[in-house]
PDB file of C-alpha atoms in Angstrom:
ATOM      1  CA  MET A   1      13.571   6.340  -6.089  1.00 94.00           C
ATOM      2  CA  LYS A   2       9.922   5.997  -6.603  1.00 97.00           C
ATOM      3  CA  TYR A   3       8.747   2.915  -8.539  1.00 98.00           C
ATOM      4  CA  ILE A   4       5.350   2.382 -10.513  1.00 98.00           C
ATOM      5  CA  THR A   5       3.464   0.130 -12.321  1.00 98.00           C
ATOM      6  CA  TYR A   6       1.492   1.578 -15.017  1.00 98.00           C
ATOM      7  CA  GLU A   7      -0.234   1.262 -18.338  1.00 98.00           C
ATOM      8  CA  TYR A   8       0.993   3.194 -21.709  1.00 97.00           C
ATOM      9  CA  ASN A   9      -0.623   2.244 -24.840  1.00 94.00           C
ATOM     10  CA  ASN A  10      -2.347  -0.169 -24.032  1.00 94.00           C
ATOM     11  CA  LYS A  11       0.359  -2.383 -22.340  1.00 96.00           C
ATOM     12  CA  GLN A  12       1.266  -2.864 -18.809  1.00 97.00           C
ATOM     13  CA  ALA A  13       5.068  -2.146 -17.804  1.00 98.00           C
ATOM     14  CA  TYR A  14       6.771  -1.125 -14.753  1.00 98.00           C
ATOM     15  CA  GLY A  15       9.490   1.384 -14.315  1.00 97.00           C
ATOM     16  CA  VAL A  16      11.167   4.260 -11.947  1.00 97.00           C
ATOM     17  CA  LEU A  17      10.401   7.936 -11.895  1.00 97.00           C
ATOM     18  CA  VAL A  18      13.187  10.368 -13.382  1.00 96.00           C
ATOM     19  CA  LYS A  19      13.526  13.567 -14.433  1.00 94.00           C
ATOM     20  CA  GLU A  20      12.526  15.364 -11.069  1.00 94.00           C
ATOM     21  CA  GLU A  21       9.904  12.678 -11.236  1.00 95.00           C
ATOM     22  CA  LYS A  22       8.384  14.033 -14.710  1.00 96.00           C
ATOM     23  CA  MET A  23       9.428  11.227 -16.726  1.00 96.00           C
ATOM     24  CA  VAL A  24       9.423   7.475 -16.443  1.00 97.00           C
ATOM     25  CA  LEU A  25      12.039   4.919 -17.221  1.00 97.00           C
ATOM     26  CA  PRO A  26      10.688   1.631 -18.117  1.00 97.00           C
ATOM     27  CA  LEU A  27      12.760  -0.537 -16.283  1.00 97.00           C
ATOM     28  CA  GLN A  28      12.683  -4.161 -18.186  1.00 96.00           C
ATOM     29  CA  GLU A  29      13.414  -2.233 -21.618  1.00 95.00           C
ATOM     30  CA  ALA A  30      16.261  -0.321 -20.180  1.00 95.00           C
ATOM     31  CA  ALA A  31      17.633  -3.875 -18.648  1.00 95.00           C
ATOM     32  CA  GLN A  32      17.307  -5.417 -21.740  1.00 93.00           C
ATOM     33  CA  ASN A  33      19.521  -2.769 -23.463  1.00 92.00           C
ATOM     34  CA  LYS A  34      22.054  -4.070 -21.202  1.00 90.00           C
ATOM     35  CA  GLY A  35      21.450  -7.641 -21.831  1.00 93.00           C
ATOM     36  CA  VAL A  36      19.795  -8.456 -18.456  1.00 93.00           C
ATOM     37  CA  PRO A  37      16.150 -10.052 -18.884  1.00 94.00           C
ATOM     38  CA  LEU A  38      13.883  -8.939 -16.353  1.00 95.00           C
ATOM     39  CA  PRO A  39      10.716 -10.612 -15.625  1.00 95.00           C
ATOM     40  CA  GLU A  40       7.450  -8.709 -16.740  1.00 93.00           C
ATOM     41  CA  ASP A  41       6.154  -7.769 -13.234  1.00 94.00           C
ATOM     42  CA  LEU A  42       6.987  -5.728 -10.763  1.00 96.00           C
ATOM     43  CA  VAL A  43       6.644  -8.588  -7.767  1.00 95.00           C
ATOM     44  CA  ASP A  44       9.045 -10.846  -9.667  1.00 95.00           C
ATOM     45  CA  ALA A  45      11.353  -7.963 -10.645  1.00 96.00           C
ATOM     46  CA  ILE A  46      11.750  -7.317  -6.962  1.00 95.00           C
ATOM     47  CA  GLY A  47      13.050 -10.609  -6.388  1.00 91.00           C
ATOM     48  CA  HIS A  48      15.370 -10.796  -9.484  1.00 92.00           C
ATOM     49  CA  GLU A  49      19.243 -11.714  -8.979  1.00 90.00           C
ATOM     50  CA  LYS A  50      20.155  -8.742 -10.914  1.00 91.00           C
ATOM     51  CA  TRP A  51      18.029  -6.412  -9.001  1.00 93.00           C
ATOM     52  CA  SER A  52      19.431  -3.727  -6.650  1.00 92.00           C
ATOM     53  CA  ASP A  53      19.966   0.017  -6.182  1.00 90.00           C
ATOM     54  CA  THR A  54      22.944  -0.134  -7.496  1.00 93.00           C
ATOM     55  CA  PHE A  55      22.056  -1.460 -10.735  1.00 94.00           C
ATOM     56  CA  ILE A  56      18.741   0.254 -11.190  1.00 95.00           C
ATOM     57  CA  GLN A  57      21.046   3.823 -10.726  1.00 94.00           C
ATOM     58  CA  GLU A  58      22.991   2.627 -13.634  1.00 94.00           C
ATOM     59  CA  LEU A  59      19.868   1.806 -15.446  1.00 94.00           C
ATOM     60  CA  ILE A  60      18.894   5.369 -14.990  1.00 94.00           C
ATOM     61  CA  SER A  61      22.222   6.563 -15.535  1.00 91.00           C
ATOM     62  CA  ASN A  62      22.884   5.047 -18.850  1.00 88.00           C
ATOM     63  CA  GLU A  63      19.059   6.018 -20.235  1.00 82.00           C
ATOM     64  CA  SER A  64      19.208   9.481 -18.967  1.00 75.00           C
ATOM     65  CA  GLU A  65      18.494  10.721 -22.468  1.00 80.00           C
ATOM     66  CA  SER A  66      17.263   7.862 -24.119  1.00 83.00           C
ATOM     67  CA  THR A  67      13.922   7.716 -25.971  1.00 89.00           C
ATOM     68  CA  LEU A  68      12.762   5.160 -23.543  1.00 94.00           C
ATOM     69  CA  LEU A  69      11.624   7.896 -21.484  1.00 96.00           C
ATOM     70  CA  ILE A  70       7.844   8.485 -21.169  1.00 96.00           C
ATOM     71  CA  ALA A  71       6.281  11.439 -19.754  1.00 97.00           C
ATOM     72  CA  LEU A  72       4.260  10.716 -16.561  1.00 97.00           C
ATOM     73  CA  GLU A  73       1.348  12.613 -17.711  1.00 97.00           C
ATOM     74  CA  ASP A  74       0.901   9.907 -20.684  1.00 97.00           C
ATOM     75  CA  ILE A  75       0.256   6.972 -18.467  1.00 98.00           C
ATOM     76  CA  GLN A  76      -2.077   5.494 -16.425  1.00 98.00           C
ATOM     77  CA  LEU A  77      -0.990   4.804 -13.106  1.00 98.00           C
ATOM     78  CA  LYS A  78      -1.956   1.156 -11.869  1.00 98.00           C
ATOM     79  CA  ALA A  79      -1.217  -0.143  -8.287  1.00 98.00           C
ATOM     80  CA  PRO A  80       2.702  -0.765  -8.023  1.00 98.00           C
ATOM     81  CA  ILE A  81       1.411  -4.428  -7.506  1.00 98.00           C
ATOM     82  CA  PRO A  82      -1.641  -4.917  -9.153  1.00 97.00           C
ATOM     83  CA  ARG A  83      -1.853  -8.510  -8.475  1.00 96.00           C
ATOM     84  CA  PRO A  84       0.023 -10.175  -5.277  1.00 97.00           C
ATOM     85  CA  LYS A  85       0.729 -13.345  -5.107  1.00 96.00           C
ATOM     86  CA  LYS A  86      -0.523 -13.754  -1.558  1.00 97.00           C
ATOM     87  CA  ASN A  87      -2.936 -11.868   0.786  1.00 98.00           C
ATOM     88  CA  VAL A  88      -2.332  -8.407   1.667  1.00 98.00           C
ATOM     89  CA  PHE A  89      -1.185  -8.833   5.629  1.00 98.00           C
ATOM     90  CA  CYS A  90      -3.025  -6.534   7.365  1.00 98.00           C
ATOM     91  CA  VAL A  91      -2.445  -5.354  11.226  1.00 98.00           C
ATOM     92  CA  GLY A  92      -5.649  -4.569  13.264  1.00 96.00           C
ATOM     93  CA  LYS A  93      -5.704  -2.010  16.024  1.00 96.00           C
ATOM     94  CA  ASN A  94      -2.192  -0.440  15.962  1.00 97.00           C
ATOM     95  CA  TYR A  95      -2.990   3.009  17.232  1.00 97.00           C
ATOM     96  CA  ALA A  96      -4.071   2.911  20.951  1.00 96.00           C
ATOM     97  CA  GLU A  97      -6.441   5.836  19.602  1.00 95.00           C
ATOM     98  CA  HIS A  98      -8.182   3.684  17.060  1.00 96.00           C
ATOM     99  CA  ALA A  99      -8.715   0.672  19.387  1.00 94.00           C
ATOM    100  CA  ILE A 100     -10.348   3.034  21.841  1.00 95.00           C
ATOM    101  CA  GLU A 101     -12.695   4.490  19.295  1.00 93.00           C
ATOM    102  CA  MET A 102     -13.768   0.842  18.216  1.00 90.00           C
ATOM    103  CA  GLY A 103     -14.349  -0.067  21.820  1.00 85.00           C
ATOM    104  CA  SER A 104     -12.578   1.159  24.553  1.00 88.00           C
ATOM    105  CA  SER A 105      -9.259   1.333  26.320  1.00 89.00           C
ATOM    106  CA  ALA A 106      -9.384  -2.613  27.076  1.00 89.00           C
ATOM    107  CA  ASP A 107      -9.352  -3.227  23.455  1.00 88.00           C
ATOM    108  CA  ILE A 108      -6.062  -1.785  22.861  1.00 95.00           C
ATOM    109  CA  PRO A 109      -3.955  -5.149  22.073  1.00 94.00           C
ATOM    110  CA  LYS A 110      -1.334  -6.301  24.070  1.00 96.00           C
ATOM    111  CA  GLU A 111      -0.292  -8.988  21.374  1.00 97.00           C
ATOM    112  CA  MET A 112      -0.571  -8.087  17.590  1.00 98.00           C
ATOM    113  CA  ILE A 113      -3.667  -8.393  15.758  1.00 97.00           C
ATOM    114  CA  VAL A 114      -3.358  -9.538  11.968  1.00 97.00           C
ATOM    115  CA  PHE A 115      -5.775 -10.439   9.491  1.00 97.00           C
ATOM    116  CA  THR A 116      -5.764 -10.499   5.242  1.00 98.00           C
ATOM    117  CA  LYS A 117      -7.281  -9.161   2.415  1.00 98.00           C
ATOM    118  CA  SER A 118      -7.867 -10.913  -0.848  1.00 98.00           C
ATOM    119  CA  PRO A 119      -5.597 -10.396  -3.391  1.00 98.00           C
ATOM    120  CA  THR A 120      -8.751  -9.390  -5.929  1.00 98.00           C
ATOM    121  CA  THR A 121      -9.116  -6.233  -3.266  1.00 98.00           C
ATOM    122  CA  VAL A 122      -6.199  -4.598  -4.981  1.00 98.00           C
ATOM    123  CA  ALA A 123      -7.255  -1.224  -6.743  1.00 98.00           C
ATOM    124  CA  ALA A 124      -5.635   1.353  -8.661  1.00 98.00           C
ATOM    125  CA  PRO A 125      -4.584   5.076  -7.404  1.00 98.00           C
ATOM    126  CA  ASP A 126      -7.848   7.392  -8.677  1.00 98.00           C
ATOM    127  CA  GLU A 127      -9.818   4.065  -9.607  1.00 97.00           C
ATOM    128  CA  GLU A 128     -13.597   4.578  -8.818  1.00 97.00           C
ATOM    129  CA  ILE A 129     -14.210   2.143  -6.091  1.00 97.00           C
ATOM    130  CA  PRO A 130     -17.548   0.256  -6.021  1.00 96.00           C
ATOM    131  CA  HIS A 131     -19.717   1.254  -3.049  1.00 94.00           C
ATOM    132  CA  TYR A 132     -21.268  -2.260  -2.930  1.00 93.00           C
ATOM    133  CA  GLN A 133     -25.185  -1.160  -1.544  1.00 92.00           C
ATOM    134  CA  GLN A 134     -26.584  -4.160  -1.971  1.00 91.00           C
ATOM    135  CA  LEU A 135     -24.194  -5.942   0.416  1.00 94.00           C
ATOM    136  CA  THR A 136     -23.185  -3.012   3.118  1.00 96.00           C
ATOM    137  CA  GLU A 137     -24.987  -0.108   4.897  1.00 96.00           C
ATOM    138  CA  MET A 138     -21.356   0.753   6.546  1.00 97.00           C
ATOM    139  CA  LEU A 139     -18.706   1.021   3.885  1.00 98.00           C
ATOM    140  CA  ASP A 140     -15.439   2.697   5.952  1.00 98.00           C
ATOM    141  CA  TYR A 141     -12.061   3.871   5.279  1.00 98.00           C
ATOM    142  CA  GLU A 142      -8.787   3.391   7.099  1.00 98.00           C
ATOM    143  CA  GLY A 143      -5.563   5.173   5.731  1.00 98.00           C
ATOM    144  CA  GLU A 144      -2.382   2.981   6.607  1.00 98.00           C
ATOM    145  CA  VAL A 145       1.297   2.839   5.387  1.00 98.00           C
ATOM    146  CA  GLY A 146       2.091   0.056   3.675  1.00 98.00           C
ATOM    147  CA  VAL A 147       5.536  -1.789   3.500  1.00 98.00           C
ATOM    148  CA  ILE A 148       6.887  -4.030   0.731  1.00 98.00           C
ATOM    149  CA  ILE A 149       8.939  -7.303   1.238  1.00 98.00           C
ATOM    150  CA  GLY A 150      12.307  -7.074  -0.812  1.00 97.00           C
ATOM    151  CA  LYS A 151      13.794 -10.010  -0.015  1.00 96.00           C
ATOM    152  CA  LYS A 152      13.073 -13.657   1.402  1.00 97.00           C
ATOM    153  CA  GLY A 153      13.287 -14.072   4.959  1.00 98.00           C
ATOM    154  CA  LYS A 154      12.457 -15.986   8.040  1.00 98.00           C
ATOM    155  CA  GLU A 155      12.556 -15.782  11.715  1.00 98.00           C
ATOM    156  CA  ILE A 156      13.692 -12.469  11.052  1.00 98.00           C
ATOM    157  CA  GLU A 157      15.206 -10.365  13.970  1.00 98.00           C
ATOM    158  CA  GLU A 158      13.988  -6.730  14.899  1.00 98.00           C
ATOM    159  CA  ALA A 159      17.301  -5.171  14.305  1.00 98.00           C
ATOM    160  CA  GLU A 160      17.825  -6.138  11.044  1.00 98.00           C
ATOM    161  CA  ALA A 161      14.134  -6.273   9.913  1.00 98.00           C
ATOM    162  CA  LEU A 162      14.344  -2.933   7.855  1.00 98.00           C
ATOM    163  CA  ASP A 163      16.692  -4.808   5.719  1.00 97.00           C
ATOM    164  CA  TYR A 164      14.223  -6.650   4.361  1.00 98.00           C
ATOM    165  CA  VAL A 165      11.962  -4.009   3.169  1.00 98.00           C
ATOM    166  CA  PHE A 166      12.048  -2.814  -0.179  1.00 98.00           C
ATOM    167  CA  GLY A 167      10.043   0.015   0.036  1.00 98.00           C
ATOM    168  CA  TYR A 168       6.627   1.979   1.268  1.00 98.00           C
ATOM    169  CA  THR A 169       3.589   2.879  -0.214  1.00 98.00           C
ATOM    170  CA  ILE A 170      -0.273   3.759   0.998  1.00 98.00           C
ATOM    171  CA  ILE A 171      -2.804   1.692   1.295  1.00 98.00           C
ATOM    172  CA  ASN A 172      -6.827   2.629   1.820  1.00 98.00           C
ATOM    173  CA  ASP A 173      -7.996  -0.344   3.836  1.00 98.00           C
ATOM    174  CA  ILE A 174     -11.589  -0.136   2.684  1.00 98.00           C
ATOM    175  CA  THR A 175     -13.775  -2.206   4.996  1.00 98.00           C
ATOM    176  CA  ALA A 176     -17.929  -3.170   5.541  1.00 97.00           C
ATOM    177  CA  ARG A 177     -18.009  -2.962   8.960  1.00 97.00           C
ATOM    178  CA  ASP A 178     -21.341  -4.736   9.056  1.00 96.00           C
ATOM    179  CA  ILE A 179     -20.309  -7.428   6.990  1.00 96.00           C
ATOM    180  CA  GLN A 180     -17.102  -7.593   9.437  1.00 94.00           C
ATOM    181  CA  SER A 181     -19.252  -7.561  12.701  1.00 91.00           C
ATOM    182  CA  LYS A 182     -21.700 -10.165  11.227  1.00 92.00           C
ATOM    183  CA  HIS A 183     -19.429 -12.657  10.456  1.00 89.00           C
ATOM    184  CA  LYS A 184     -17.270 -12.120  13.676  1.00 82.00           C
ATOM    185  CA  GLN A 185     -13.945 -12.019  11.745  1.00 85.00           C
ATOM    186  CA  TYR A 186     -12.439  -9.689   9.590  1.00 92.00           C
ATOM    187  CA  PHE A 187     -11.837 -11.445   6.069  1.00 96.00           C
ATOM    188  CA  LEU A 188     -15.285 -11.031   4.606  1.00 96.00           C
ATOM    189  CA  GLY A 189     -15.625  -7.403   5.437  1.00 97.00           C
ATOM    190  CA  LYS A 190     -11.962  -6.493   4.450  1.00 97.00           C
ATOM    191  CA  SER A 191     -12.277  -8.420   0.899  1.00 98.00           C
ATOM    192  CA  LEU A 192     -15.093  -6.816  -1.105  1.00 98.00           C
ATOM    193  CA  ASP A 193     -13.131  -6.416  -4.832  1.00 97.00           C
ATOM    194  CA  GLN A 194     -11.235  -3.149  -5.278  1.00 97.00           C
ATOM    195  CA  SER A 195     -11.641  -2.245  -1.352  1.00 98.00           C
ATOM    196  CA  CYS A 196      -7.780  -2.043  -1.200  1.00 98.00           C
ATOM    197  CA  PRO A 197      -6.282   0.562  -3.129  1.00 98.00           C
ATOM    198  CA  ILE A 198      -2.931   0.998  -3.245  1.00 98.00           C
ATOM    199  CA  GLY A 199      -0.076   3.507  -4.648  1.00 98.00           C
ATOM    200  CA  PRO A 200       0.640   5.926  -6.180  1.00 98.00           C
ATOM    201  CA  TRP A 201       3.949   4.468  -6.108  1.00 98.00           C
ATOM    202  CA  ILE A 202       6.707   2.569  -3.576  1.00 98.00           C
ATOM    203  CA  VAL A 203       9.011   4.860  -2.444  1.00 98.00           C
ATOM    204  CA  GLY A 204      12.374   2.797  -1.843  1.00 97.00           C
ATOM    205  CA  LYS A 205      13.369   2.492   1.673  1.00 96.00           C
ATOM    206  CA  GLU A 206      16.499   4.448   1.206  1.00 94.00           C
ATOM    207  CA  GLU A 207      14.287   7.449   0.641  1.00 95.00           C
ATOM    208  CA  LEU A 208      12.548   7.247   4.421  1.00 96.00           C
ATOM    209  CA  THR A 209      15.275   7.451   7.409  1.00 91.00           C
ATOM    210  CA  ASN A 210      12.662   6.312   9.849  1.00 96.00           C
ATOM    211  CA  PRO A 211       9.190   4.546   8.695  1.00 97.00           C
ATOM    212  CA  ASN A 212       8.210   4.901  12.498  1.00 98.00           C
ATOM    213  CA  ASP A 213       8.054   8.556  11.894  1.00 97.00           C
ATOM    214  CA  LEU A 214       5.840   9.770   9.477  1.00 98.00           C
ATOM    215  CA  ARG A 215       2.569  12.011   9.383  1.00 98.00           C
ATOM    216  CA  ILE A 216      -0.176  10.322   7.835  1.00 98.00           C
ATOM    217  CA  THR A 217      -3.738  12.231   7.109  1.00 98.00           C
ATOM    218  CA  THR A 218      -7.182  11.212   5.619  1.00 98.00           C
ATOM    219  CA  LYS A 219      -9.642  13.518   3.992  1.00 98.00           C
ATOM    220  CA  VAL A 220     -12.956  12.901   2.762  1.00 98.00           C
ATOM    221  CA  ASN A 221     -14.356  15.636   0.607  1.00 98.00           C
ATOM    222  CA  GLY A 222     -11.498  17.933   1.573  1.00 98.00           C
ATOM    223  CA  GLU A 223     -12.428  17.229   5.370  1.00 98.00           C
ATOM    224  CA  VAL A 224      -9.701  16.009   7.583  1.00 98.00           C
ATOM    225  CA  ARG A 225     -10.562  12.977   9.426  1.00 98.00           C
ATOM    226  CA  GLN A 226      -7.613  11.422  10.419  1.00 98.00           C
ATOM    227  CA  ASP A 227      -4.545  12.962  11.163  1.00 98.00           C
ATOM    228  CA  SER A 228      -1.602  11.218  12.915  1.00 98.00           C
ATOM    229  CA  HIS A 229       1.656   9.839  13.103  1.00 98.00           C
ATOM    230  CA  THR A 230       3.497   6.448  12.876  1.00 98.00           C
ATOM    231  CA  SER A 231       5.277   7.359  15.953  1.00 98.00           C
ATOM    232  CA  LYS A 232       2.145   6.178  17.687  1.00 98.00           C
ATOM    233  CA  PHE A 233       2.319   2.673  16.232  1.00 98.00           C
ATOM    234  CA  ILE A 234       1.599  -0.056  19.288  1.00 98.00           C
ATOM    235  CA  PHE A 235       4.130  -2.399  17.031  1.00 98.00           C
ATOM    236  CA  PRO A 236       6.642  -0.552  14.887  1.00 98.00           C
ATOM    237  CA  ILE A 237       7.242  -1.974  11.562  1.00 98.00           C
ATOM    238  CA  GLU A 238      10.458  -3.747  12.819  1.00 98.00           C
ATOM    239  CA  LYS A 239       8.297  -5.554  15.353  1.00 98.00           C
ATOM    240  CA  ILE A 240       5.464  -6.360  12.798  1.00 98.00           C
ATOM    241  CA  ILE A 241       8.010  -7.934  10.546  1.00 98.00           C
ATOM    242  CA  HIS A 242       9.607 -10.033  13.208  1.00 98.00           C
ATOM    243  CA  ILE A 243       6.418 -11.519  14.568  1.00 98.00           C
ATOM    244  CA  LEU A 244       5.260 -12.383  10.649  1.00 98.00           C
ATOM    245  CA  SER A 245       8.253 -14.069   9.935  1.00 98.00           C
ATOM    246  CA  LYS A 246       8.468 -16.169  13.167  1.00 97.00           C
ATOM    247  CA  GLY A 247       6.674 -19.212  11.730  1.00 94.00           C
ATOM    248  CA  MET A 248       6.222 -18.166   8.084  1.00 97.00           C
ATOM    249  CA  THR A 249       8.595 -16.754   5.284  1.00 98.00           C
ATOM    250  CA  LEU A 250       8.002 -13.504   3.687  1.00 98.00           C
ATOM    251  CA  GLU A 251       8.958 -13.052   0.072  1.00 98.00           C
ATOM    252  CA  PRO A 252       9.622 -10.067  -2.443  1.00 97.00           C
ATOM    253  CA  GLY A 253       6.465  -8.533  -3.308  1.00 97.00           C
ATOM    254  CA  ASP A 254       4.596  -9.278   0.002  1.00 98.00           C
ATOM    255  CA  ILE A 255       2.486  -6.367   0.894  1.00 98.00           C
ATOM    256  CA  ILE A 256       1.969  -5.187   5.091  1.00 98.00           C
ATOM    257  CA  ALA A 257      -0.719  -2.863   5.842  1.00 98.00           C
ATOM    258  CA  THR A 258       0.454  -1.208   9.095  1.00 98.00           C
ATOM    259  CA  GLY A 259      -2.834  -0.187  10.692  1.00 98.00           C
ATOM    260  CA  THR A 260      -5.099   2.889  10.552  1.00 98.00           C
ATOM    261  CA  PRO A 261      -4.717   5.898  13.377  1.00 98.00           C
ATOM    262  CA  ALA A 262      -8.270   6.902  15.039  1.00 97.00           C
ATOM    263  CA  GLY A 263     -10.867   9.358  12.825  1.00 97.00           C
ATOM    264  CA  VAL A 264     -12.276   6.203  10.766  1.00 98.00           C
ATOM    265  CA  GLY A 265     -16.143   6.646   9.839  1.00 97.00           C
ATOM    266  CA  ASN A 266     -17.242   4.034  12.505  1.00 96.00           C
ATOM    267  CA  GLY A 267     -15.449   6.160  15.118  1.00 96.00           C
ATOM    268  CA  PHE A 268     -17.831   9.215  14.832  1.00 96.00           C
ATOM    269  CA  LYS A 269     -21.209   9.384  17.030  1.00 94.00           C
ATOM    270  CA  PRO A 270     -22.782   9.223  14.854  1.00 96.00           C
ATOM    271  CA  PRO A 271     -20.909   6.968  12.723  1.00 97.00           C
ATOM    272  CA  ARG A 272     -19.856   8.921   9.059  1.00 98.00           C
ATOM    273  CA  PHE A 273     -19.453   5.680   6.417  1.00 98.00           C
ATOM    274  CA  LEU A 274     -18.542   6.697   2.988  1.00 98.00           C
ATOM    275  CA  LYS A 275     -21.408   7.401   0.334  1.00 96.00           C
ATOM    276  CA  PRO A 276     -21.566   7.147  -3.640  1.00 95.00           C
ATOM    277  CA  GLY A 277     -19.463  10.051  -4.840  1.00 95.00           C
ATOM    278  CA  ASP A 278     -17.425  10.711  -1.585  1.00 97.00           C
ATOM    279  CA  HIS A 279     -13.566  11.674  -2.493  1.00 98.00           C
ATOM    280  CA  ILE A 280     -10.901  10.146  -0.116  1.00 98.00           C
ATOM    281  CA  GLU A 281      -7.403  11.292   0.058  1.00 98.00           C
ATOM    282  CA  ILE A 282      -4.611   9.749   2.024  1.00 98.00           C
ATOM    283  CA  THR A 283      -1.080  11.385   2.369  1.00 98.00           C
ATOM    284  CA  VAL A 284       1.659  10.164   3.955  1.00 98.00           C
ATOM    285  CA  GLU A 285       5.048  11.915   4.803  1.00 98.00           C
ATOM    286  CA  GLY A 286       7.701  11.503   2.160  1.00 98.00           C
ATOM    287  CA  VAL A 287       5.560   9.044   0.589  1.00 98.00           C
ATOM    288  CA  GLY A 288       2.933  10.568  -1.662  1.00 98.00           C
ATOM    289  CA  GLN A 289      -0.918  10.963  -1.860  1.00 98.00           C
ATOM    290  CA  LEU A 290      -3.035   8.112  -2.892  1.00 98.00           C
ATOM    291  CA  SER A 291      -6.959   9.379  -3.931  1.00 98.00           C
ATOM    292  CA  ASN A 292     -10.009   7.274  -4.581  1.00 98.00           C
ATOM    293  CA  THR A 293     -13.957   8.219  -4.899  1.00 98.00           C
ATOM    294  CA  ILE A 294     -16.606   5.979  -4.259  1.00 97.00           C
ATOM    295  CA  MET A 295     -19.161   5.220  -7.405  1.00 93.00           C
ATOM    296  CA  THR A 296     -22.256   3.696  -7.101  1.00 73.00           C
ATOM    297  CA  ILE A 297     -22.663   0.087  -8.467  1.00 60.00           C
ATOM    298  CA  ASN A 298     -26.010  -1.272 -10.084  1.00 53.00           C
TER     299      ASN A 298
END
């Protein structure tokens, strides 16, 4: 199943794609028809006591010919989780080739590098992203697989980690490299508003047999810049969840960006940073494609 947050008739809602993914079933309204009140946003719905794959399948079956259905072409996609309750968890240098392009083989991490992006960074599919020309001359892209946590957990063992996943999405970890370098840490350079496009949807975990076995590509203006595979993760998704949860509770709706492969703009010689008008397309096998364009901010 593919879960979306969308705007329709000036109202934001969440739903699931049906009818060969050409139609949207509004889940809150469909649940209400069954006498089950669901929360107004997807984050709270994921953690709701009534939420389960079986329940969602029942709603789809019951409303298969319903007047509730909306054509996908008639809605505007938002980020699946437009406003996370926490910062987005991010894993740094999780592909050896990316660590090398950012420095040398000495930069390949032996322990997982973790940083975060502010909730205000989240942007929608196809949304124009500010260039922030007054703040940065080194705006960069990073195509990544995103993990959405589905249930509360702490001290999660690797063997059980994928049981805590709700689904997978695509993330563009847009980064101001000069700000990142200037402040000797990642947060400010990673947290410009709208610098974390997410989407276009969340693919339920049941659709991906192995999230550590997916091709990921990034194109800028149609040119392939990144072309790699999650089998090259230094820290696979099970390990990431295990490490994050050692002393910290993970909760439904938490977002994890799993790291970017080689081919970022900063890795070219000379570097190839984003310019106003650049169009970025990130494709993840089994998930879909996330597209955004860089605009000029006055």
